[in-house]
Coordinates of C-alpha atoms and ligand atoms in Angstrom, one line a residue:
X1 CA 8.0 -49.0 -12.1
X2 CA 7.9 -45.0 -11.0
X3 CA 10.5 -43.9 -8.6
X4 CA 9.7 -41.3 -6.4
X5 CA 12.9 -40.8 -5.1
X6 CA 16.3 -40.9 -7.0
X7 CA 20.2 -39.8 -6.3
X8 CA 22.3 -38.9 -9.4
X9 CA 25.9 -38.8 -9.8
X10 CA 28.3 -38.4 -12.2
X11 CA 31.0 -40.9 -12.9
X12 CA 34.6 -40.1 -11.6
X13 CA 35.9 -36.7 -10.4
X14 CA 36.9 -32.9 -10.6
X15 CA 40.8 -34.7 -10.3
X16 CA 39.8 -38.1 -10.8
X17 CA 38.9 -37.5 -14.4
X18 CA 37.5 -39.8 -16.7
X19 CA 37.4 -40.6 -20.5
X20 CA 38.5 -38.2 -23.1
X21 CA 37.5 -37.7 -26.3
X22 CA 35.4 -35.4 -28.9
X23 CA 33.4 -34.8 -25.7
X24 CA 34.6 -34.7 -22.1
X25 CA 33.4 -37.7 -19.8
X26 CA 33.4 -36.0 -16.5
X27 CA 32.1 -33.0 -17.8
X28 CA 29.9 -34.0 -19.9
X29 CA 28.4 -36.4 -17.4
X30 CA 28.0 -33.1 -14.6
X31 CA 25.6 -31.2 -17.3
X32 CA 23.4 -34.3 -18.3
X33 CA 23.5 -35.2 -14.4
X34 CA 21.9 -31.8 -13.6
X35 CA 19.6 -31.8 -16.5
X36 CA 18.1 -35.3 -16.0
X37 CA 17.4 -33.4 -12.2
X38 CA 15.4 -31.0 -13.5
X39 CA 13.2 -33.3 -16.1
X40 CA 12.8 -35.5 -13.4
X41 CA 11.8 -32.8 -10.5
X42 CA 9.2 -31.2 -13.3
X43 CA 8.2 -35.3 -13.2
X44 CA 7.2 -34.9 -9.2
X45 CA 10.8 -37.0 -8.3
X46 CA 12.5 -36.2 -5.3
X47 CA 16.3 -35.8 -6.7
X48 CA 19.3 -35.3 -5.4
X49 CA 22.7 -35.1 -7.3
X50 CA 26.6 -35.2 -6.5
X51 CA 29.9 -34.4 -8.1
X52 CA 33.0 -34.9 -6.7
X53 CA 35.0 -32.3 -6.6
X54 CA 37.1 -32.9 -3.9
X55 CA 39.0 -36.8 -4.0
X56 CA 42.0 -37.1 -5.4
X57 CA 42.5 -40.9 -6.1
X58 CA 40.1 -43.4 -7.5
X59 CA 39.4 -45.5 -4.6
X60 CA 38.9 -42.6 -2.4
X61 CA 36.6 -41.0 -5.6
X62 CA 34.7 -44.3 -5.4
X63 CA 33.9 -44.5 -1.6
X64 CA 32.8 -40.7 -1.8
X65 CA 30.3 -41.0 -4.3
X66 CA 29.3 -44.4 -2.8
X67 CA 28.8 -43.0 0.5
X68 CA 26.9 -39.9 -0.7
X69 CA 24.5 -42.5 -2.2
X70 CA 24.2 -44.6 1.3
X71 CA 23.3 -41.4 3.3
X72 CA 19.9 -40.7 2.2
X73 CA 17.1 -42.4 1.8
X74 CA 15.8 -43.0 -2.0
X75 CA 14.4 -45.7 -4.4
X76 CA 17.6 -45.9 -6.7
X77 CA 20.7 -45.1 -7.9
X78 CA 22.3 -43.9 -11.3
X79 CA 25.4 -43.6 -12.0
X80 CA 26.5 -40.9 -15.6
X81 CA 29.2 -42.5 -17.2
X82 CA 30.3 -42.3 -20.6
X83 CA 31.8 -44.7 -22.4
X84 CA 35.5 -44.9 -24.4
X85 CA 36.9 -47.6 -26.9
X86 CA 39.3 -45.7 -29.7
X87 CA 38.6 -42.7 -32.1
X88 CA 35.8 -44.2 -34.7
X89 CA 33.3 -41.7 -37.2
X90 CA 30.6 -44.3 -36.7
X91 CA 28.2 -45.1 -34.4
X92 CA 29.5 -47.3 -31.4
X93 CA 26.0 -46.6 -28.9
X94 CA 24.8 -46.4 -25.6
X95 CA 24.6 -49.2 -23.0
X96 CA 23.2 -49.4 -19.2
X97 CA 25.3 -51.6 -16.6
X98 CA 23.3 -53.5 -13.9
X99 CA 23.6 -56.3 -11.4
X100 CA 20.6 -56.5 -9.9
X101 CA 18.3 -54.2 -12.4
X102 CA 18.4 -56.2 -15.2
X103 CA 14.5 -54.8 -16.8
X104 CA 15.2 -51.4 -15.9
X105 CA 18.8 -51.0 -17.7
X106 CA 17.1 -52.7 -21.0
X107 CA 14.2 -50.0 -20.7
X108 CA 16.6 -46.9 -19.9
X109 CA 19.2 -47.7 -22.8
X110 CA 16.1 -48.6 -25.0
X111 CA 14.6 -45.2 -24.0
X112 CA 18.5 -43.2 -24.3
X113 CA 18.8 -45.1 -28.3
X114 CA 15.8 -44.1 -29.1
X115 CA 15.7 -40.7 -28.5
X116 CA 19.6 -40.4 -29.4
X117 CA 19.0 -42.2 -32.9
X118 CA 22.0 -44.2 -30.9
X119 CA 22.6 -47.9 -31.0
X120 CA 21.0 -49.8 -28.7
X121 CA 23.8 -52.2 -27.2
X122 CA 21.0 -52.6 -24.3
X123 CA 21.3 -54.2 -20.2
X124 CA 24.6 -55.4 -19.3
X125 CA 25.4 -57.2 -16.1
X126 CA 28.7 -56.1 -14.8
X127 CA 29.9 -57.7 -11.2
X128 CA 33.0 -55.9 -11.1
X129 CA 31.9 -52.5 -10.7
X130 CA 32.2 -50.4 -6.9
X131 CA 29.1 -48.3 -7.5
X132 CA 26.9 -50.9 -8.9
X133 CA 28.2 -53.2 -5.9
X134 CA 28.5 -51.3 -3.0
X135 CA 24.9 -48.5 -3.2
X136 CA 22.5 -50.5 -1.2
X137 CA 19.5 -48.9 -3.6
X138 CA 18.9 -50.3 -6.5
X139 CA 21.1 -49.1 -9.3
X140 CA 22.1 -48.6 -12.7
X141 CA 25.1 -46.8 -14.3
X142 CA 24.6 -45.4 -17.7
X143 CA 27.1 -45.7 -20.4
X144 CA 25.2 -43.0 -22.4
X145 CA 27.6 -42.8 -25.4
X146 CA 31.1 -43.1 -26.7
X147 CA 33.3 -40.1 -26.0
X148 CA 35.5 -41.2 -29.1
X149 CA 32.7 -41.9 -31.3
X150 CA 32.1 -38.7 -33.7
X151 CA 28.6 -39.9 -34.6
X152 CA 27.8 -40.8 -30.9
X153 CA 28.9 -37.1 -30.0
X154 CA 26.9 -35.6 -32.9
X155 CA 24.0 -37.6 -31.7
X156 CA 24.4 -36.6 -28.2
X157 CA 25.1 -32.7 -28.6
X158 CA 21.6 -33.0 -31.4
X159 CA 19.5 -35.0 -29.0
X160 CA 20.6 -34.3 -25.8
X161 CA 16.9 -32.3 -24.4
X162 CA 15.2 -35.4 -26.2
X163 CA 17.7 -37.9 -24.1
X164 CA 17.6 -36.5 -20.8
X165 CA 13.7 -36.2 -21.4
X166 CA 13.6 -39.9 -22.3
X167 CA 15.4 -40.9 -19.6
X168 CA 13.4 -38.7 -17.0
X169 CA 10.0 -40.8 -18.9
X170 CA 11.4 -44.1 -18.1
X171 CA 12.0 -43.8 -14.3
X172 CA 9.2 -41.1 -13.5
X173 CA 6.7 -43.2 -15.6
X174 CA 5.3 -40.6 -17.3
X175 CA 5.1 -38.8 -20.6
X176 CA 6.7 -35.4 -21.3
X177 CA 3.3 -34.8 -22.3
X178 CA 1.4 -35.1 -18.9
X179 CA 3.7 -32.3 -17.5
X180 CA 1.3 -29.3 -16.9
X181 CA 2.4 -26.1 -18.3
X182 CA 4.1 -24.0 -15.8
X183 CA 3.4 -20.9 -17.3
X184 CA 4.9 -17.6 -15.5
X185 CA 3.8 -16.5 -12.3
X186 CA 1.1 -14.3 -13.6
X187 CA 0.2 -10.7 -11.5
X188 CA -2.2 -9.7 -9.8
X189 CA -4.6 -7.6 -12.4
X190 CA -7.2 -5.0 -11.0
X191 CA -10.3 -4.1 -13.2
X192 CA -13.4 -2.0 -12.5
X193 CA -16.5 -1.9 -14.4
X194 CA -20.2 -3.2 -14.5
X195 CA -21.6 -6.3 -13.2
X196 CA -24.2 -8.8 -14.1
X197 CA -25.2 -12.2 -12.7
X198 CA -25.3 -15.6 -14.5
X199 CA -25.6 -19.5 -13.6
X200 CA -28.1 -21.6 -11.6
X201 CA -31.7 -22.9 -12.4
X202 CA -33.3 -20.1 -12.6
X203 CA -30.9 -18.2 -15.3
X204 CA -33.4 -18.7 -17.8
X205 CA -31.3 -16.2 -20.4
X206 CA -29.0 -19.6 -20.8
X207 CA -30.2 -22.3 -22.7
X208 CA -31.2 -25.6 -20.5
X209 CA -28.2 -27.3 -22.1
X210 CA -25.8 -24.8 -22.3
X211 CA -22.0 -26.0 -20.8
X212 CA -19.4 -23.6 -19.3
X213 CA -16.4 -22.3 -21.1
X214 CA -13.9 -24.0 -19.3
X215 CA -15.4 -26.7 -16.7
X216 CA -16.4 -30.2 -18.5
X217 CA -17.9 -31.7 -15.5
X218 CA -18.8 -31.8 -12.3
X219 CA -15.8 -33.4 -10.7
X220 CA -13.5 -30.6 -12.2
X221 CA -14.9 -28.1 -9.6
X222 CA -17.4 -29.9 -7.5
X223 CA -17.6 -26.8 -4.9
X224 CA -19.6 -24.8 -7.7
X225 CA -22.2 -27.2 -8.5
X226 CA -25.4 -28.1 -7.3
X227 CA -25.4 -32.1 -6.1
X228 CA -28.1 -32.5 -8.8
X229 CA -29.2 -31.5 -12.4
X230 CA -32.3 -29.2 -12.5
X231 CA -34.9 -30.3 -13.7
X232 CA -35.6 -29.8 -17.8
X233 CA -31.7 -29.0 -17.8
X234 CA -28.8 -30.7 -18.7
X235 CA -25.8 -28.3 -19.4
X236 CA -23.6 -27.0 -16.7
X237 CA -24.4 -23.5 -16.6
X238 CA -28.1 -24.5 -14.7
X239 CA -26.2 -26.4 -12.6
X240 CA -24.2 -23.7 -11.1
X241 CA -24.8 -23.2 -7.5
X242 CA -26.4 -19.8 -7.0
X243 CA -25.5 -19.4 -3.3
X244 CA -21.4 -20.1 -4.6
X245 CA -19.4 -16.8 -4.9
X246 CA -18.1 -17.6 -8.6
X247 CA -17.6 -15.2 -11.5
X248 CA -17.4 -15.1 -15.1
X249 CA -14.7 -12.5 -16.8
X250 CA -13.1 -12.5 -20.2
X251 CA -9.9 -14.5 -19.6
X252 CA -7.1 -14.6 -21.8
X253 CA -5.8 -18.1 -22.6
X254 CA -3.0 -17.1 -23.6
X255 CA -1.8 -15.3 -20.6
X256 CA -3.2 -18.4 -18.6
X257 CA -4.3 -21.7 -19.1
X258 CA -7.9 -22.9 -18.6
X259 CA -6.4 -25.4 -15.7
X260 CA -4.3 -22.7 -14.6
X261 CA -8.0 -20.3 -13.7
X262 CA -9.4 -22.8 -12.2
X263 CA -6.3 -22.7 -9.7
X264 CA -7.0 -19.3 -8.5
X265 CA -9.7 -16.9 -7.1
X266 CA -10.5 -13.5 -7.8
X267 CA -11.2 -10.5 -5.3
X268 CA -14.9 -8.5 -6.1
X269 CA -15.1 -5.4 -4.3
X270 CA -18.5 -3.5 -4.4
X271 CA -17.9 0.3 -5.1
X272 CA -21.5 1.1 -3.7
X273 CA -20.9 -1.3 -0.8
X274 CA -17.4 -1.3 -0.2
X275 CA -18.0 -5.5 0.6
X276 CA -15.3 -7.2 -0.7
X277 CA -15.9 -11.4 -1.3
X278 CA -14.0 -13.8 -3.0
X279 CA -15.5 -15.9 -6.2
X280 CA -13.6 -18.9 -8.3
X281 CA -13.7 -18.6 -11.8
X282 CA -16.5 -20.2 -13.7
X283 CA -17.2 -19.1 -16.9
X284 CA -16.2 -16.5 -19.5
X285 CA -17.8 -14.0 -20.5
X286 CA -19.7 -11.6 -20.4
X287 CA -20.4 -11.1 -24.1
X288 CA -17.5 -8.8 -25.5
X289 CA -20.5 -7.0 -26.5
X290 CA -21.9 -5.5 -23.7
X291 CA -20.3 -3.1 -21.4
X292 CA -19.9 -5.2 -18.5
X293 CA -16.7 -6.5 -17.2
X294 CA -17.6 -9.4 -15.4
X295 CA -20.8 -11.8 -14.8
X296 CA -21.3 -13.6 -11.0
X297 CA -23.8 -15.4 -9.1
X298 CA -26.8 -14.4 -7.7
X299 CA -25.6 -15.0 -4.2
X300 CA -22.8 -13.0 -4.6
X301 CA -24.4 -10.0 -5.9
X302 CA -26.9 -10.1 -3.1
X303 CA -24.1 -11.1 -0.6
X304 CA -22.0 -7.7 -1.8
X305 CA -25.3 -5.8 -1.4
X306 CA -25.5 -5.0 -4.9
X307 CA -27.5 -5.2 -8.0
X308 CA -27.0 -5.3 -11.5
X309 CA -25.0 -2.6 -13.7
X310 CA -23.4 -1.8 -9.9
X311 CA -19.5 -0.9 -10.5
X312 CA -17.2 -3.7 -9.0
X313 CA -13.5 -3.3 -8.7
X314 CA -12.2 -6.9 -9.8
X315 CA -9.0 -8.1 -8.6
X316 CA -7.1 -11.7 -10.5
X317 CA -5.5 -13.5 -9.6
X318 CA -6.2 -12.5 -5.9
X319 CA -2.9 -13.7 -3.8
X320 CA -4.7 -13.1 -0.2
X321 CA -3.6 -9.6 0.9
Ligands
ZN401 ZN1 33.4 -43.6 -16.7

C-alpha cells in the first residue's frame, strides 16, 4: 500500500525524555523523524511531523502527541521510538509495534534491517501502548534500534541515509530510484546567433528514419508531432509538426537533464523582425560545426518573418517576463 498522507512524531519529549544510551532516544528520534519527512515529501507524501517540546509529564506527553495526530486528516500514523534493554557490543535489532497493522510493521522493520545490516526482530502486536491505541489512523511505532547496543548505534550512525530512505520506499511505494533529479534551478541564459530550420516531411536533409536527440516517442511530447507518420518515413524528426514553434540548440546535459528540457520553453526573438515567439525544445543540434546557434521549424521562421542565417536572440530557459 502507498500512503499519500502521513504524520510523524517522535517518541516522548523535550522534558519527558526517553531512553539513554550510546545514542540519545529523544534526540535521536527528532533527526530521523525530520529526515524520513523529507525522503518521503521528495516521494510526493503529504507529511507532517511533531515534537513535543512543551509537556512535562508522561500522561500529559502522551495526550499531546496523540491529539496532534487526531487533528488532521492523514492515512497513518508513526510513531520514532528507540528501543533500550542493557549496555551489550552486539547486535540487539530493530522491531515495529502494531495492533492493527500487522503487514505493514513486518514490511517496515524488514525494510529498516535490511538497510541497517540490523536484526530483523520483525511485527509485534503490542495492546498496551497510548499511541498505538488511542490515533484513530492506522499506525505503527518504530523501535528502530537499541540505544544500548554499540553495534545497533554503529549500524545506525553508518546507515542512517540508507534507513530513512528504506523506510520512505516502504510507505511511499516507490524506489529511491524513480525520484527525478531535482537538479538546481537553472537561469535564464540569452544567446544570439544564426538560425536554420529543421523537422517535418519535407526536411529532406534528415534521413527518413532519423529519431530526435531527446524525444523517444510520440506520447513524450505529443504537442510537436504530426497525428501521423509521413509517408516513406519512419523516424521522428519527419514527424515533427512544421506549423509547431519548436527549436533545436546545443544543450548541455549536464547543466540539465533531457526530462528536465522538455519542461521548459525557450524565448526566439528576431533581430531583423523584432517578433519574439515561444518554441519547446526538440532536438539538439545544430551540428557543432556550423556557425549557427540554433535550428527551428519552418513555421516559426516564417511566423518571426525571417529566413535562414537571420540573427535570433535565444532566451532558455524562458520564465514568462
Ligand atoms: Zn521510547
Amino acid at each position: 500500500m502507498a500512503y499519500n498522507s502521513i504524520i510523524i512524531s517522535s517518541g516522548h519529549g523535550q522534558y519527558v525524555r526517553g531512553a539513554c544510551g550510546i545514542i540519545d532516544e529523544v534526540n535521536e528520534a527528532r533527526v530521523l523523524v525530520e529526515r524520513l519527512a523529507t525522503d518521503l515529501r521528495f516521494r510526493g507524501v503529504d507529511v507532517k511531523t511533531f515534537h513535543d517540546d512543551v509537556s512535562y509529564t508522561q500522561n500529559e506527553n502522551l495526550n499531546r502527541i496523540v491529539d496532534f495526530h487526531n487533528g488532521h486528516i492523514r492515512q497513518l500514523d508513526i510513531s520514532v521510538h528507540f528501543n533500550a534493554y542493557e549496555q551489550v557490543p552486539h547486535g540487539m535489532g530493530v522491531e515495529v509495534l502494531y495492533v492493527t497493522q500487522g503487514t505493514l510493521a513486518g514490511q517496515v522493520s524488514a525494510a529498516i534491517a535490511a538497510a541497517g545490516g540490523l536484526i530483523n526482530r520483525g511485527a509485534k502486536k503490542r495492546t498496551d501502548l497510548f499511541f498505538l491505541n488511542s490515533t484513530e489512523a492506522p499506525a505503527i511505532l518504530l523501535e528502530v534500534c537499541f540505544v544500548d547496543s554499540e553495534a545497533d548505534c554503529f549500524a545506525y550512525r553508518d546507515y542512517f541515509d540508507d534507513i530513512s530512505a528504506a523506510i520512505a520506499d516502504t510507505l511511499s511505494g516507490m524506489s529511491g530510484e524513480d525520484i527525478p533529479d531535482v537538479p538546481l534551478p537553472p537561469c535564464e541564459t540569452t544567446m544570439t546567433g544564426k538560425v536554420s530550420w529543421f523537422g517535418g516531411p519535407g526536411d529532406m536533409g534528415v534521413a527518413p528514419d532519423e529519431g530526435l536527440a531527446f524525444i523517444y516517442n510520440v506520447e513524450q511530447a505529443p504537442h510537436l508531432f504530426l497525428p501521423y507518420q509521413p509517408e516513406d518515413t519512419t523516424g521522428l524528426a519527419r514527424r515533427l509538426n512544421p506549423f509547431v514553434h519548436y527549436i533545436a540548440l546545443r544543450w548541455n546535459y549536464d547543466e540539465m537533464t533531457k526530462d528536465e528540457i522538455l519542461k521548459h520553453v525557450a524565448l526566439v526573438r528576431a533581430l531583423k523582425t523584432g517578433v519574439d515567439l515561444t518554441a519547446f525544445p526538440a532536438d539538439w543540434g545544430p551540428h557543432g560545426d556550423t556557425d549557427r546557434l540554433a535550428d527551428i521549424s519552418p513555421g516559426l521562421m516564417h511566423d518571426l518573418g525571417i529566413e535562414t542565417d537571420d540573427e535570433v536572440e535565444v532566451i532558455f530557459p524562458y520564465r514568462g517576463n
